[in-house]
Short mmCIF file of C-alpha atoms in Angstrom, two decimals:
data_model
loop_
_atom_site.label_atom_id
_atom_site.label_comp_id
_atom_site.label_asym_id
_atom_site.label_seq_id
_atom_site.Cartn_x
_atom_site.Cartn_y
_atom_site.Cartn_z
CA MET X 626 24.51 24.20 -77.97
CA LEU X 627 26.62 25.12 -81.01
CA LYS X 628 23.51 26.52 -82.73
CA ASN X 629 22.87 28.83 -79.73
CA ILE X 630 26.49 30.04 -79.75
CA VAL X 631 26.28 30.81 -83.48
CA ILE X 632 23.02 32.75 -82.99
CA PHE X 633 24.49 34.66 -80.02
CA MET X 634 27.68 35.57 -81.95
CA THR X 635 25.63 36.62 -84.99
CA ILE X 636 23.64 39.01 -82.81
CA ILE X 637 26.82 40.48 -81.31
CA VAL X 638 28.46 40.97 -84.74
CA ALA X 639 25.26 42.38 -86.27
CA THR X 640 24.90 44.81 -83.36
CA TRP X 641 28.59 45.77 -83.51
CA ILE X 642 28.37 46.73 -87.21
CA GLY X 643 25.10 48.59 -86.69
CA HIS X 644 22.48 46.27 -88.16
CA LYS X 645 19.16 45.67 -86.51
CA TYR X 646 18.87 41.95 -86.08
CA THR X 647 15.87 39.95 -84.91
CA VAL X 648 16.16 36.26 -84.24
CA TYR X 649 13.11 34.15 -84.90
CA MET X 650 13.86 30.74 -83.50
CA TYR X 651 11.45 27.86 -83.22
CA THR X 652 12.04 25.98 -80.01
CA GLN X 653 11.93 22.21 -79.78
CA ARG X 654 9.06 22.49 -77.31
CA PRO X 655 6.29 25.07 -77.32
CA VAL X 656 6.43 27.89 -74.79
CA MET X 657 3.40 28.90 -72.69
CA THR X 658 1.97 32.37 -73.23
CA VAL X 659 -1.14 34.18 -72.06
CA ALA X 660 -3.38 36.85 -73.59
CA GLY X 661 -6.27 38.71 -72.06
CA LEU X 662 -9.42 40.39 -73.25
CA VAL X 663 -10.20 42.94 -70.54
CA TYR X 664 -13.49 44.69 -69.97
CA VAL X 665 -13.17 48.09 -68.24
CA ILE X 666 -16.34 48.28 -66.14
CA PRO X 667 -16.64 52.08 -65.68
CA GLU X 668 -16.06 52.71 -69.40
CA LYS X 669 -18.06 49.68 -70.60
CA ARG X 670 -15.31 48.97 -73.12
CA PHE X 671 -12.86 46.24 -74.12
CA VAL X 672 -9.13 46.87 -74.18
CA LEU X 673 -6.80 46.11 -77.08
CA ILE X 674 -3.26 47.37 -77.55
CA GLU X 675 -1.19 48.48 -80.50
CA ARG X 676 2.04 46.49 -79.99
CA ASN X 677 5.31 48.37 -79.63
CA LYS X 678 7.52 45.42 -80.62
CA PRO X 679 7.42 42.97 -83.52
CA PRO X 680 5.15 41.38 -84.44
CA THR X 681 3.29 44.68 -84.57
CA GLY X 682 -0.43 45.19 -84.90
CA LEU X 683 -3.54 45.29 -82.78
CA ALA X 684 -3.61 42.62 -80.08
CA MET X 685 -4.85 41.52 -76.72
CA PHE X 686 -2.28 42.22 -74.01
CA GLY X 687 -0.19 39.33 -72.77
CA GLY X 688 3.16 37.61 -72.78
CA HIS X 689 5.23 34.64 -71.68
CA VAL X 690 4.64 32.63 -68.54
CA GLU X 691 7.85 32.81 -66.50
CA ALA X 692 9.38 29.91 -64.54
CA LYS X 693 7.50 29.10 -61.31
CA GLU X 694 4.59 31.31 -62.38
CA SER X 695 1.02 30.19 -63.03
CA PRO X 696 -0.72 31.41 -66.19
CA GLU X 697 -3.04 33.57 -64.06
CA GLU X 698 -0.05 35.12 -62.27
CA ALA X 699 1.55 35.81 -65.66
CA LEU X 700 -1.65 37.47 -66.88
CA ASN X 701 -1.77 39.71 -63.78
CA ARG X 702 1.92 40.60 -64.18
CA GLU X 703 1.47 41.42 -67.87
CA ALA X 704 -1.63 43.52 -67.08
CA MET X 705 0.43 45.61 -64.65
CA GLU X 706 3.43 45.88 -67.03
CA GLU X 707 1.49 46.66 -70.21
CA LEU X 708 -1.67 48.39 -68.98
CA HIS X 709 -1.05 49.41 -65.34
CA ILE X 710 -4.28 47.72 -64.22
CA GLN X 711 -5.35 45.17 -61.61
CA LEU X 712 -7.47 42.36 -63.02
CA LEU X 713 -10.64 40.96 -61.46
CA ASP X 714 -12.62 37.80 -62.22
CA ILE X 715 -10.01 36.12 -64.44
CA GLN X 716 -11.54 33.28 -66.48
CA LEU X 717 -9.85 30.97 -68.97
CA ILE X 718 -11.65 31.01 -72.30
CA GLU X 719 -9.59 28.80 -74.64
CA LEU X 720 -6.14 27.45 -75.46
CA HIS X 721 -4.57 28.17 -78.85
CA GLY X 722 -1.50 26.29 -80.01
CA ARG X 723 -1.48 26.13 -83.81
CA TYR X 724 2.12 25.98 -85.04
CA GLY X 725 2.97 29.28 -86.79
CA ARG X 726 0.46 31.45 -84.88
CA ASP X 727 3.42 33.32 -83.38
CA PRO X 728 6.15 34.06 -85.95
CA ARG X 729 8.84 34.09 -83.26
CA GLN X 730 8.36 30.63 -81.78
CA HIS X 731 5.91 27.81 -81.30
CA SER X 732 3.67 28.88 -78.42
CA ILE X 733 0.57 27.65 -76.66
CA GLU X 734 -1.51 30.60 -75.53
CA GLY X 735 -4.14 30.63 -72.83
CA THR X 736 -6.73 33.27 -73.71
CA TYR X 737 -8.48 34.81 -70.71
CA PHE X 738 -11.38 37.15 -70.05
CA ALA X 739 -11.09 39.55 -67.11
CA THR X 740 -12.61 42.75 -65.79
CA THR X 741 -11.13 45.82 -64.15
CA TYR X 742 -12.21 49.11 -62.63
CA ASP X 743 -8.85 50.70 -63.54
CA ILE X 744 -8.40 52.88 -66.61
CA PRO X 745 -5.49 51.42 -68.63
CA TYR X 746 -2.60 53.37 -70.09
CA PRO X 747 0.36 52.13 -72.18
CA GLY X 748 3.24 50.32 -70.53
CA SER X 749 6.11 48.06 -71.66
CA ASP X 750 4.91 46.39 -74.89
CA ALA X 751 1.88 48.61 -75.52
CA LYS X 752 2.46 51.55 -77.84
CA ILE X 753 -1.19 52.63 -77.67
CA VAL X 754 -4.14 51.42 -75.60
CA LYS X 755 -7.45 51.34 -77.46
CA MET X 756 -10.86 50.78 -75.89
CA TYR X 757 -13.94 49.59 -77.77
CA THR X 758 -17.58 48.96 -76.97
CA PHE X 759 -18.81 45.52 -78.03
CA GLU X 760 -20.33 46.99 -81.20
CA GLU X 761 -17.12 48.92 -82.00
CA LEU X 762 -15.09 45.73 -81.49
CA GLU X 763 -17.33 43.95 -83.99
CA ASN X 764 -16.73 46.79 -86.49
CA VAL X 765 -12.96 46.68 -85.97
CA LEU X 766 -12.97 42.97 -86.75
CA GLU X 767 -14.77 43.64 -90.04
CA GLN X 768 -12.21 46.24 -91.17
CA ASP X 769 -8.87 45.59 -92.85
CA ILE X 770 -6.78 46.20 -89.72
CA LYS X 771 -3.51 44.39 -89.03
CA PHE X 772 -3.62 42.18 -85.95
CA ALA X 773 -0.61 40.58 -84.28
CA PHE X 774 -0.45 36.80 -84.02
CA ASP X 775 -3.83 35.13 -84.58
CA HIS X 776 -5.68 37.54 -82.30
CA MET X 777 -8.14 38.61 -84.99
CA VAL X 778 -9.30 35.01 -85.43
CA ILE X 779 -9.52 34.52 -81.64
CA LEU X 780 -11.52 37.73 -81.16
CA GLN X 781 -13.88 36.84 -84.04
CA SER X 782 -14.49 33.48 -82.39
CA LEU X 783 -15.23 35.17 -79.05
CA VAL X 784 -17.66 37.62 -80.66
CA ASN X 785 -19.41 34.74 -82.43
CA ASP X 786 -19.61 32.81 -79.14
CA ILE X 787 -21.16 35.80 -77.40
CA HIS X 788 -23.80 36.07 -80.14
CA ALA X 789 -24.58 32.35 -79.78
CA CYS X 790 -24.67 32.49 -75.99
CA GLY X 791 -28.28 31.39 -75.76
CA LEU X 792 -27.45 28.20 -77.64
CA ILE X 793 -24.34 26.98 -75.79
CA ASN X 794 -22.89 26.84 -72.28
CA CYS X 795 -21.58 30.36 -71.71
CA SER X 796 -20.29 30.53 -68.14
CA TRP X 797 -17.77 33.35 -68.74
CA LYS X 798 -19.97 34.99 -71.37
CA SER X 799 -22.93 35.26 -69.01
CA ASP X 800 -20.75 37.35 -66.67
CA PHE X 801 -19.92 39.64 -69.58
CA LEU X 802 -23.54 39.91 -70.71
CA THR X 803 -24.58 41.20 -67.28
CA LEU X 804 -21.94 43.96 -67.63
CA ARG X 805 -23.08 45.12 -71.08
#
């Protein structure tokens, strides 16, 4: 409790004297977050965003799961807030919870694949919306581009899984492959 009061007062004083102040606090328990890789069907492209807030960089859209909200509800809410799109066919791909993957706090992230017919445009946390074909996404991952969180590693794993689809069980990937 005292620690929270000290942090709160530090923010007030720092704001009062004109300093920008960002608090990075590791919680005792991890928080649940979601991120989504969206495929825009009419454009035949994947959506990534350039984040507007720290940590900056290229990322999948997403955010925190609020109280009394399922991860899928959080993903839909974040899609509307950040991209102004309605998601279809939401499928959980993996969970990622390595300590340090988010510099702000310890988080466990559910990564999802979804489709949409809507054309996205930037919202709350998205400075820029970028769309890539599968081949362009592969090229972006090979370049020296800054990604937020561990999203580059996650996306590389997804691309590798898609390439290996004939060798492993690919329930969500088979849906994607029919769209390509």
